[in-house]
Amino acid sequence: MTPLREYEPYRDLHRFIGRGGQLTLDLLPARLPLQRSGDGRPPLSLSHVRSVLNAVLEVRTGRRPLSHVQGWVGPQLHAQLSLWPPLKDVRLALKTLRGCVVPPSSYEASATAVTATRTYALVSRFDLQDGVWRCTLFDLIAPTRQRGS
């Protein structure tokens, strides 16, 4: 007979988030995995990625001025955002978010953004520039129109 392991019911309690009196499990990892430990790069949290992507989405839909994302995006993306016309009458909500390490100093994140009737894919890249993680690539991919629609 094997002995029972000690049960630790409160060990992972920090992964639960309170929402309106109910607890929900936060399944996102606290940080994106680093390529190797001790490499000197500051970690990039998924909450920061989500905040930046939400802000850039709001710039794309015209609900936030471009100056609000100046420190979070790279100079080339900042210039592109100033040239792209805002998507009017679209309110996007960021839903799922996934990220992966791209050696040596980048992260790529993909997400879905939804409206009441459509789901869009969102791709982005974060690069370490001057010791700060900045979004350097952002693209919102609209679903293609089906024939006969």
PDB file of C-alpha atoms in Angstrom:
ATOM      1  CA  MET A   1       0.000   0.000   0.000  1.00  0.00           C
ATOM      2  CA  THR A   2       1.374   3.437  -0.924  1.00  0.00           C
ATOM      3  CA  PRO A   3       1.219   6.235   1.623  1.00  0.00           C
ATOM      4  CA  LEU A   4      -1.044   9.210   0.947  1.00  0.00           C
ATOM      5  CA  ARG A   5       0.580  12.464  -0.117  1.00  0.00           C
ATOM      6  CA  GLU A   6       0.078  15.542   1.952  1.00  0.00           C
ATOM      7  CA  TYR A   7      -2.766  17.685   0.566  1.00  0.00           C
ATOM      8  CA  GLU A   8      -2.166  21.429   0.207  1.00  0.00           C
ATOM      9  CA  PRO A   9      -5.583  23.002  -0.445  1.00  0.00           C
ATOM     10  CA  TYR A  10      -4.440  26.636  -0.292  1.00  0.00           C
ATOM     11  CA  ARG A  11      -1.173  26.334  -2.249  1.00  0.00           C
ATOM     12  CA  ASP A  12      -2.550  27.671  -5.555  1.00  0.00           C
ATOM     13  CA  LEU A  13      -5.206  29.981  -4.127  1.00  0.00           C
ATOM     14  CA  HIS A  14      -3.517  32.989  -5.800  1.00  0.00           C
ATOM     15  CA  ARG A  15      -4.698  31.590  -9.169  1.00  0.00           C
ATOM     16  CA  PHE A  16      -8.330  32.261  -8.243  1.00  0.00           C
ATOM     17  CA  ILE A  17      -9.811  35.647  -9.121  1.00  0.00           C
ATOM     18  CA  GLY A  18     -12.859  37.072  -7.417  1.00  0.00           C
ATOM     19  CA  ARG A  19     -15.553  38.320  -9.816  1.00  0.00           C
ATOM     20  CA  GLY A  20     -18.719  39.696  -8.306  1.00  0.00           C
ATOM     21  CA  GLY A  21     -18.715  37.430  -5.264  1.00  0.00           C
ATOM     22  CA  GLN A  22     -17.724  34.298  -7.209  1.00  0.00           C
ATOM     23  CA  LEU A  23     -14.282  32.766  -7.594  1.00  0.00           C
ATOM     24  CA  THR A  24     -13.020  31.866 -11.054  1.00  0.00           C
ATOM     25  CA  LEU A  25      -9.815  30.048 -11.888  1.00  0.00           C
ATOM     26  CA  ASP A  26      -7.227  32.105 -13.765  1.00  0.00           C
ATOM     27  CA  LEU A  27      -5.687  29.573 -16.151  1.00  0.00           C
ATOM     28  CA  LEU A  28      -3.241  31.994 -17.777  1.00  0.00           C
ATOM     29  CA  PRO A  29       0.339  31.619 -16.569  1.00  0.00           C
ATOM     30  CA  ALA A  30       1.611  34.557 -14.558  1.00  0.00           C
ATOM     31  CA  ARG A  31       4.467  35.151 -17.007  1.00  0.00           C
ATOM     32  CA  LEU A  32       5.317  34.040 -20.503  1.00  0.00           C
ATOM     33  CA  PRO A  33       8.014  31.365 -20.323  1.00  0.00           C
ATOM     34  CA  LEU A  34      11.558  32.585 -20.764  1.00  0.00           C
ATOM     35  CA  GLN A  35      13.832  30.814 -23.204  1.00  0.00           C
ATOM     36  CA  ARG A  36      16.393  30.098 -20.511  1.00  0.00           C
ATOM     37  CA  SER A  37      16.629  31.218 -16.921  1.00  0.00           C
ATOM     38  CA  GLY A  38      19.146  33.846 -15.931  1.00  0.00           C
ATOM     39  CA  ASP A  39      19.502  35.351 -19.402  1.00  0.00           C
ATOM     40  CA  GLY A  40      19.184  38.914 -18.081  1.00  0.00           C
ATOM     41  CA  ARG A  41      15.972  39.834 -19.912  1.00  0.00           C
ATOM     42  CA  PRO A  42      13.135  41.321 -17.890  1.00  0.00           C
ATOM     43  CA  PRO A  43      10.074  39.027 -17.926  1.00  0.00           C
ATOM     44  CA  LEU A  44       7.004  39.977 -19.938  1.00  0.00           C
ATOM     45  CA  SER A  45       3.696  39.380 -18.180  1.00  0.00           C
ATOM     46  CA  LEU A  46       0.569  38.367 -20.056  1.00  0.00           C
ATOM     47  CA  SER A  47      -1.356  41.064 -18.219  1.00  0.00           C
ATOM     48  CA  HIS A  48       0.969  43.675 -19.774  1.00  0.00           C
ATOM     49  CA  VAL A  49       0.502  42.096 -23.231  1.00  0.00           C
ATOM     50  CA  ARG A  50      -3.282  42.172 -22.757  1.00  0.00           C
ATOM     51  CA  SER A  51      -3.180  45.845 -21.668  1.00  0.00           C
ATOM     52  CA  VAL A  52      -1.075  46.886 -24.653  1.00  0.00           C
ATOM     53  CA  LEU A  53      -3.208  44.954 -27.146  1.00  0.00           C
ATOM     54  CA  ASN A  54      -6.417  46.421 -25.677  1.00  0.00           C
ATOM     55  CA  ALA A  55      -4.954  49.920 -25.973  1.00  0.00           C
ATOM     56  CA  VAL A  56      -3.859  49.383 -29.586  1.00  0.00           C
ATOM     57  CA  LEU A  57      -7.312  47.959 -30.418  1.00  0.00           C
ATOM     58  CA  GLU A  58      -8.880  51.097 -28.970  1.00  0.00           C
ATOM     59  CA  VAL A  59      -6.569  53.241 -31.121  1.00  0.00           C
ATOM     60  CA  ARG A  60      -7.567  51.220 -34.218  1.00  0.00           C
ATOM     61  CA  THR A  61     -11.270  51.732 -33.471  1.00  0.00           C
ATOM     62  CA  GLY A  62     -10.860  55.436 -32.736  1.00  0.00           C
ATOM     63  CA  ARG A  63     -11.796  55.230 -29.039  1.00  0.00           C
ATOM     64  CA  ARG A  64      -8.322  56.214 -27.770  1.00  0.00           C
ATOM     65  CA  PRO A  65      -5.843  58.807 -29.057  1.00  0.00           C
ATOM     66  CA  LEU A  66      -2.614  57.532 -30.598  1.00  0.00           C
ATOM     67  CA  SER A  67      -0.503  59.401 -28.047  1.00  0.00           C
ATOM     68  CA  HIS A  68      -1.674  57.007 -25.295  1.00  0.00           C
ATOM     69  CA  VAL A  69       0.294  54.075 -26.745  1.00  0.00           C
ATOM     70  CA  GLN A  70       3.483  55.940 -27.631  1.00  0.00           C
ATOM     71  CA  GLY A  71       5.687  54.274 -24.983  1.00  0.00           C
ATOM     72  CA  TRP A  72       4.161  50.825 -25.507  1.00  0.00           C
ATOM     73  CA  VAL A  73       4.649  50.471 -29.272  1.00  0.00           C
ATOM     74  CA  GLY A  74       7.742  50.686 -31.427  1.00  0.00           C
ATOM     75  CA  PRO A  75       8.347  53.729 -33.657  1.00  0.00           C
ATOM     76  CA  GLN A  76       7.485  51.913 -36.890  1.00  0.00           C
ATOM     77  CA  LEU A  77       4.165  50.609 -35.531  1.00  0.00           C
ATOM     78  CA  HIS A  78       3.409  54.073 -34.126  1.00  0.00           C
ATOM     79  CA  ALA A  79       3.872  55.537 -37.617  1.00  0.00           C
ATOM     80  CA  GLN A  80       1.658  52.833 -39.158  1.00  0.00           C
ATOM     81  CA  LEU A  81      -1.095  53.433 -36.617  1.00  0.00           C
ATOM     82  CA  SER A  82      -1.100  57.129 -37.518  1.00  0.00           C
ATOM     83  CA  LEU A  83      -1.621  56.256 -41.205  1.00  0.00           C
ATOM     84  CA  TRP A  84      -4.327  53.606 -40.836  1.00  0.00           C
ATOM     85  CA  PRO A  85      -7.873  54.985 -40.814  1.00  0.00           C
ATOM     86  CA  PRO A  86      -9.780  54.049 -37.653  1.00  0.00           C
ATOM     87  CA  LEU A  87     -12.322  51.249 -37.874  1.00  0.00           C
ATOM     88  CA  LYS A  88     -15.556  53.120 -37.225  1.00  0.00           C
ATOM     89  CA  ASP A  89     -18.647  51.594 -35.615  1.00  0.00           C
ATOM     90  CA  VAL A  90     -16.689  48.543 -34.401  1.00  0.00           C
ATOM     91  CA  ARG A  91     -16.333  47.714 -30.722  1.00  0.00           C
ATOM     92  CA  LEU A  92     -13.855  44.886 -30.257  1.00  0.00           C
ATOM     93  CA  ALA A  93     -13.339  42.948 -27.043  1.00  0.00           C
ATOM     94  CA  LEU A  94     -10.140  40.967 -26.554  1.00  0.00           C
ATOM     95  CA  LYS A  95     -10.856  37.349 -25.609  1.00  0.00           C
ATOM     96  CA  THR A  96      -8.321  34.530 -25.770  1.00  0.00           C
ATOM     97  CA  LEU A  97      -4.616  35.299 -25.614  1.00  0.00           C
ATOM     98  CA  ARG A  98      -1.643  33.017 -26.286  1.00  0.00           C
ATOM     99  CA  GLY A  99       2.059  33.800 -26.348  1.00  0.00           C
ATOM    100  CA  CYS A 100       5.346  32.128 -27.182  1.00  0.00           C
ATOM    101  CA  VAL A 101       9.045  32.946 -27.008  1.00  0.00           C
ATOM    102  CA  VAL A 102      10.883  33.732 -30.241  1.00  0.00           C
ATOM    103  CA  PRO A 103      14.647  33.676 -29.620  1.00  0.00           C
ATOM    104  CA  PRO A 104      16.671  35.671 -28.849  1.00  0.00           C
ATOM    105  CA  SER A 105      14.655  38.650 -27.513  1.00  0.00           C
ATOM    106  CA  SER A 106      11.081  38.545 -28.774  1.00  0.00           C
ATOM    107  CA  TYR A 107       7.655  37.255 -27.877  1.00  0.00           C
ATOM    108  CA  GLU A 108       4.802  36.626 -30.260  1.00  0.00           C
ATOM    109  CA  ALA A 109       1.227  36.795 -29.059  1.00  0.00           C
ATOM    110  CA  SER A 110      -1.984  35.867 -30.792  1.00  0.00           C
ATOM    111  CA  ALA A 111      -5.482  36.623 -29.636  1.00  0.00           C
ATOM    112  CA  THR A 112      -9.081  36.723 -30.705  1.00  0.00           C
ATOM    113  CA  ALA A 113     -11.103  39.905 -30.691  1.00  0.00           C
ATOM    114  CA  VAL A 114     -14.869  39.657 -30.939  1.00  0.00           C
ATOM    115  CA  THR A 115     -17.801  41.879 -31.777  1.00  0.00           C
ATOM    116  CA  ALA A 116     -21.438  40.974 -31.356  1.00  0.00           C
ATOM    117  CA  THR A 117     -21.461  39.129 -34.693  1.00  0.00           C
ATOM    118  CA  ARG A 118     -17.828  38.490 -35.758  1.00  0.00           C
ATOM    119  CA  THR A 119     -14.581  37.054 -34.471  1.00  0.00           C
ATOM    120  CA  TYR A 120     -11.259  38.507 -35.600  1.00  0.00           C
ATOM    121  CA  ALA A 121      -7.740  37.125 -35.248  1.00  0.00           C
ATOM    122  CA  LEU A 122      -5.086  39.375 -33.805  1.00  0.00           C
ATOM    123  CA  VAL A 123      -1.327  38.813 -34.162  1.00  0.00           C
ATOM    124  CA  SER A 124       1.403  40.797 -32.462  1.00  0.00           C
ATOM    125  CA  ARG A 125       5.094  40.763 -31.704  1.00  0.00           C
ATOM    126  CA  PHE A 126       6.887  42.248 -28.715  1.00  0.00           C
ATOM    127  CA  ASP A 127      10.585  43.080 -28.893  1.00  0.00           C
ATOM    128  CA  LEU A 128      12.952  44.183 -26.176  1.00  0.00           C
ATOM    129  CA  GLN A 129      14.038  47.721 -27.093  1.00  0.00           C
ATOM    130  CA  ASP A 130      16.226  49.745 -24.711  1.00  0.00           C
ATOM    131  CA  GLY A 131      15.328  47.424 -21.833  1.00  0.00           C
ATOM    132  CA  VAL A 132      11.561  47.860 -22.386  1.00  0.00           C
ATOM    133  CA  TRP A 133       9.140  45.457 -24.074  1.00  0.00           C
ATOM    134  CA  ARG A 134       7.408  47.226 -26.964  1.00  0.00           C
ATOM    135  CA  CYS A 135       4.801  46.001 -29.412  1.00  0.00           C
ATOM    136  CA  THR A 136       6.468  46.156 -32.814  1.00  0.00           C
ATOM    137  CA  LEU A 137       3.927  44.306 -34.956  1.00  0.00           C
ATOM    138  CA  PHE A 138       0.150  44.391 -34.756  1.00  0.00           C
ATOM    139  CA  ASP A 139      -2.336  43.077 -37.268  1.00  0.00           C
ATOM    140  CA  LEU A 140      -6.064  42.550 -37.032  1.00  0.00           C
ATOM    141  CA  ILE A 141      -7.187  39.861 -39.450  1.00  0.00           C
ATOM    142  CA  ALA A 142     -10.799  40.155 -40.541  1.00  0.00           C
ATOM    143  CA  PRO A 143     -12.707  37.060 -41.641  1.00  0.00           C
ATOM    144  CA  THR A 144     -12.969  36.648 -45.395  1.00  0.00           C
ATOM    145  CA  ARG A 145     -16.334  37.036 -47.047  1.00  0.00           C
ATOM    146  CA  GLN A 146     -17.848  33.758 -48.152  1.00  0.00           C
ATOM    147  CA  ARG A 147     -19.153  33.468 -51.678  1.00  0.00           C
ATOM    148  CA  GLY A 148     -22.864  33.916 -51.981  1.00  0.00           C
ATOM    149  CA  SER A 149     -23.097  35.986 -48.766  1.00  0.00           C
TER     150      SER A 149
END
